[in-house]
Amino acid sequence: MTDPVRLDLSRRAVLGAAGLTAGAGALGALSDDAAGAPGLQGRLPREVDVVVVGAGISGLVAARDVRRGGRSVLVVEARDRVGGRVLNHRLTTKGATIEAGGAFIGPTQGHIARLARELDVPTFLEHTEGNSVYVSQTTGRLEYSGTVPPDPTILPDAALLLQQIDSYAAEIAVDAPWTHPRAREWDTLSLRDWIRGTAVLNPEGVANLIECWTQPGFGADPRELSFLFVLWYVACSGDERTVGTFSRNSDTAGGAQERRFVGGSQLIPLRLARRLGDAVALDAAVRRVEQRDGRVRVHTSRGVVSARRVVVAAPPPRVLGIDFSPGLPDRRRALLRHLHMGRLMKCDAVYPTPFWRADGLNGFGLSDTGAARAVFDNCPRDGEPGVLLAFVGGDTWREFGRLSRDRRRRAVLEGFAEMFGPRALRPVEYTEHDWTEERWTGGGPTAIHRPDGSLVRFGPAVRRPFGRVHWAGTETSTYWSGYMDGAVRAGERAALEVLDLLR
Ligand SMILES: Cc1cc2nc3c(=O)[nH]c(=O)nc-3n(C[C@H](O)[C@H](O)[C@H](O)COP(=O)(O)OP(=O)(O)OC[C@H]3O[C@@H](n4cnc5c(N)ncnc54)[C@H](O)[C@@H]3O)c2cc1C
């Protein structure tokens, strides 16, 4: 029997796979670190040992390790900045920094934690003091302590479901989820249909609550997610010594949302890029990768570079935009076609102070309707200015993401006001960032498998090199896939792969 206290679909779940914060334009105002990482100007080198495609955390880590291994490397990045899905945004109010993309880290994410220490980027604990707020059509507005939304119509089913998810996830091999005896069945079953078939009292109610986890966590709704993929994602929420659990994925204290980075998570790729210096070329979109005569020619918008090995660390669906010669193997192409970026935006409202804290609230809120389904306290470490963050993902994105900015702003603020009172209607600043509009990312926070059997059929190709081309990026990780930690792990693994072959 599940301990109901561990059922935190609330704060945790929501925090789950999202980061905090929103930003505005492409670059926003970056920290001073940005000035230190202009990258390679002028002509690209004609030859290097390894070309890395993509200057997100994964590509930069791969490049760092290749260089440490004594090989020459060049990272080619399509954008005019580094960091990919990790992006700082500087607020006008007090010049505070928040994140538009990945933000949180937590226990068992040792690879990103180690990297941050190496780069002198400290962390701070996410604010959790005070009550959370739950708004639902059945219960109305409730304040509650602990982590469980106190909705008696949902709790019994939630307890049952989460216990079941943890126990199935414990059976999944993180490096080969397709080998589970029920893999085929689960990969054509949606999370929603599994909930409908398993919940006893209130399947619709519990599915609705679970959306508060899947919308920020996957940028998708339960009907869009393969049940096998969800089980694997939970299984990945641990490390080699610690089995993955739902609560570690979704919790704040003790979970993936436990901490944030002082100065914003983008300091990590910015500092990595600064160390790599001329080994990073911005505005160099890769258009074609040609393997012949024992080398790989990488055609970019800034010229052609010849390499002995290539590491591709771009989001999976973006890889389809690259022309490979010879063409990608059928299985890999099919895998890429069946991976879809989630739909997610972050909307932040800024206040002179975190007024909710003075009211005894911790800034965390869940709602079963409206634009603000999953809300977090997103203040910087010193608590000022006050920032509330809403994740607008999946079907909530479909409903509100396409409205005008003004109408969406109003809907988000009304959601905040339902939770924290009318002061929430009068922010001094509002900012939002829609990842579906980012050409070189295409959505977020990660790429998902739909319930179409594709994880079983094509998943085995995920890390398989294609000639001299190797694959990195968070989606190729075996732990914390979809997260910054997974990005680091994948970069490290890909670097080892190529170094081994270059010996
Ligand atoms: C809103 C949001 C919230 C998130 N919250 C969290 C969180 O709280 N905690 C957490 O751990 N993770 C979070 N994540 C996920 C995390 O940000 C990602 O898992 C991680 O940053 C992925 O890193 P990556 O290097 O694998 O890929 P990316 O960061 O996507 O980097 C890939 C790079 O490849 C480049 N590229 C693409 N195509 C080409 C091409 N043809 N040529 C050259 N370059 C190309 C891109 O421009 C990009 O820079 C969040 C993500 C989003 C969007």
mmCIF file of N, CA, C and O in Angstrom, residues 3 22 29 33 117 123 165 179 200 222 239 254 265 282 289 308 373 390 402 415 470 492:
data_model
loop_
_atom_site.group_PDB
_atom_site.id
_atom_site.type_symbol
_atom_site.label_atom_id
_atom_site.label_comp_id
_atom_site.label_asym_id
_atom_site.label_seq_id
_atom_site.Cartn_x
_atom_site.Cartn_y
_atom_site.Cartn_z
ATOM 1 N N ASP A 3 2.171 4.901 0.717
ATOM 2 C CA ASP A 3 2.069 5.931 1.739
ATOM 3 C C ASP A 3 1.515 7.189 1.085
ATOM 4 O O ASP A 3 2.129 7.750 0.189
ATOM 5 N N ALA A 22 10.606 32.295 -16.654
ATOM 6 C CA ALA A 22 10.382 32.593 -18.041
ATOM 7 C C ALA A 22 11.282 33.711 -18.457
ATOM 8 O O ALA A 22 11.768 34.460 -17.655
ATOM 9 N N ALA A 29 18.893 39.593 -21.502
ATOM 10 C CA ALA A 29 20.137 40.235 -21.112
ATOM 11 C C ALA A 29 20.905 39.208 -20.312
ATOM 12 O O ALA A 29 20.531 38.868 -19.211
ATOM 13 N N ASP A 33 28.907 36.851 -17.903
ATOM 14 C CA ASP A 33 29.618 35.699 -18.463
ATOM 15 C C ASP A 33 29.458 35.624 -19.972
ATOM 16 O O ASP A 33 30.304 35.096 -20.657
ATOM 17 N N ARG A 117 29.798 22.628 -9.841
ATOM 18 C CA ARG A 117 30.868 22.907 -8.855
ATOM 19 C C ARG A 117 32.164 23.258 -9.573
ATOM 20 O O ARG A 117 32.866 24.189 -9.203
ATOM 21 N N THR A 123 24.399 26.511 -5.864
ATOM 22 C CA THR A 123 22.944 26.286 -5.911
ATOM 23 C C THR A 123 22.296 26.825 -4.644
ATOM 24 O O THR A 123 22.978 27.099 -3.661
ATOM 25 N N ILE A 165 3.004 2.755 -10.480
ATOM 26 C CA ILE A 165 4.016 3.311 -11.394
ATOM 27 C C ILE A 165 5.422 3.021 -10.852
ATOM 28 O O ILE A 165 6.303 2.562 -11.587
ATOM 29 N N THR A 179 13.013 -4.072 -23.545
ATOM 30 C CA THR A 179 13.187 -5.496 -23.226
ATOM 31 C C THR A 179 12.206 -5.976 -22.149
ATOM 32 O O THR A 179 12.176 -7.166 -21.838
ATOM 33 N N VAL A 200 -9.857 3.438 -9.503
ATOM 34 C CA VAL A 200 -11.087 2.764 -9.075
ATOM 35 C C VAL A 200 -12.216 3.756 -8.870
ATOM 36 O O VAL A 200 -13.348 3.534 -9.306
ATOM 37 N N PRO A 222 -1.549 13.237 -20.600
ATOM 38 C CA PRO A 222 -1.455 11.780 -20.461
ATOM 39 C C PRO A 222 -1.873 11.012 -21.715
ATOM 40 O O PRO A 222 -1.288 9.974 -22.036
ATOM 41 N N ASP A 239 19.955 7.048 -10.090
ATOM 42 C CA ASP A 239 21.289 6.854 -10.662
ATOM 43 C C ASP A 239 21.678 5.390 -10.512
ATOM 44 O O ASP A 239 20.837 4.557 -10.154
ATOM 45 N N GLY A 254 13.995 16.749 -1.747
ATOM 46 C CA GLY A 254 14.303 15.351 -2.027
ATOM 47 C C GLY A 254 14.058 14.943 -3.471
ATOM 48 O O GLY A 254 14.240 13.781 -3.843
ATOM 49 N N SER A 265 20.854 29.004 -14.523
ATOM 50 C CA SER A 265 21.503 27.793 -15.031
ATOM 51 C C SER A 265 22.336 28.032 -16.287
ATOM 52 O O SER A 265 23.247 27.267 -16.584
ATOM 53 N N LEU A 282 29.530 30.048 -33.222
ATOM 54 C CA LEU A 282 28.096 30.350 -33.225
ATOM 55 C C LEU A 282 27.632 30.671 -34.646
ATOM 56 O O LEU A 282 28.443 30.809 -35.555
ATOM 57 N N VAL A 289 25.809 16.455 -43.504
ATOM 58 C CA VAL A 289 26.899 15.665 -42.915
ATOM 59 C C VAL A 289 27.206 14.544 -43.898
ATOM 60 O O VAL A 289 26.354 13.694 -44.175
ATOM 61 N N ARG A 308 37.316 13.526 -38.133
ATOM 62 C CA ARG A 308 37.407 12.065 -38.112
ATOM 63 C C ARG A 308 36.143 11.473 -37.514
ATOM 64 O O ARG A 308 35.725 10.377 -37.872
ATOM 65 N N ARG A 373 -2.001 26.106 -14.256
ATOM 66 C CA ARG A 373 -2.290 24.795 -13.661
ATOM 67 C C ARG A 373 -1.217 24.399 -12.647
ATOM 68 O O ARG A 373 -1.472 23.619 -11.736
ATOM 69 N N ALA A 390 4.187 30.272 -13.919
ATOM 70 C CA ALA A 390 3.225 29.251 -14.372
ATOM 71 C C ALA A 390 3.827 28.499 -15.545
ATOM 72 O O ALA A 390 4.382 29.105 -16.465
ATOM 73 N N ARG A 402 -1.860 29.993 -27.832
ATOM 74 C CA ARG A 402 -2.135 30.629 -29.121
ATOM 75 C C ARG A 402 -2.904 31.937 -28.969
ATOM 76 O O ARG A 402 -3.243 32.576 -29.960
ATOM 77 N N GLY A 415 -5.237 33.251 -12.786
ATOM 78 C CA GLY A 415 -4.916 31.983 -12.121
ATOM 79 C C GLY A 415 -4.101 32.218 -10.850
ATOM 80 O O GLY A 415 -4.370 31.628 -9.797
ATOM 81 N N HIS A 470 28.196 9.994 -34.053
ATOM 82 C CA HIS A 470 27.775 9.528 -32.719
ATOM 83 C C HIS A 470 26.691 10.461 -32.185
ATOM 84 O O HIS A 470 26.574 11.602 -32.630
ATOM 85 N N GLU A 492 29.224 13.176 -21.881
ATOM 86 C CA GLU A 492 30.382 12.422 -21.381
ATOM 87 C C GLU A 492 30.486 11.062 -22.079
ATOM 88 O O GLU A 492 31.576 10.633 -22.488
#
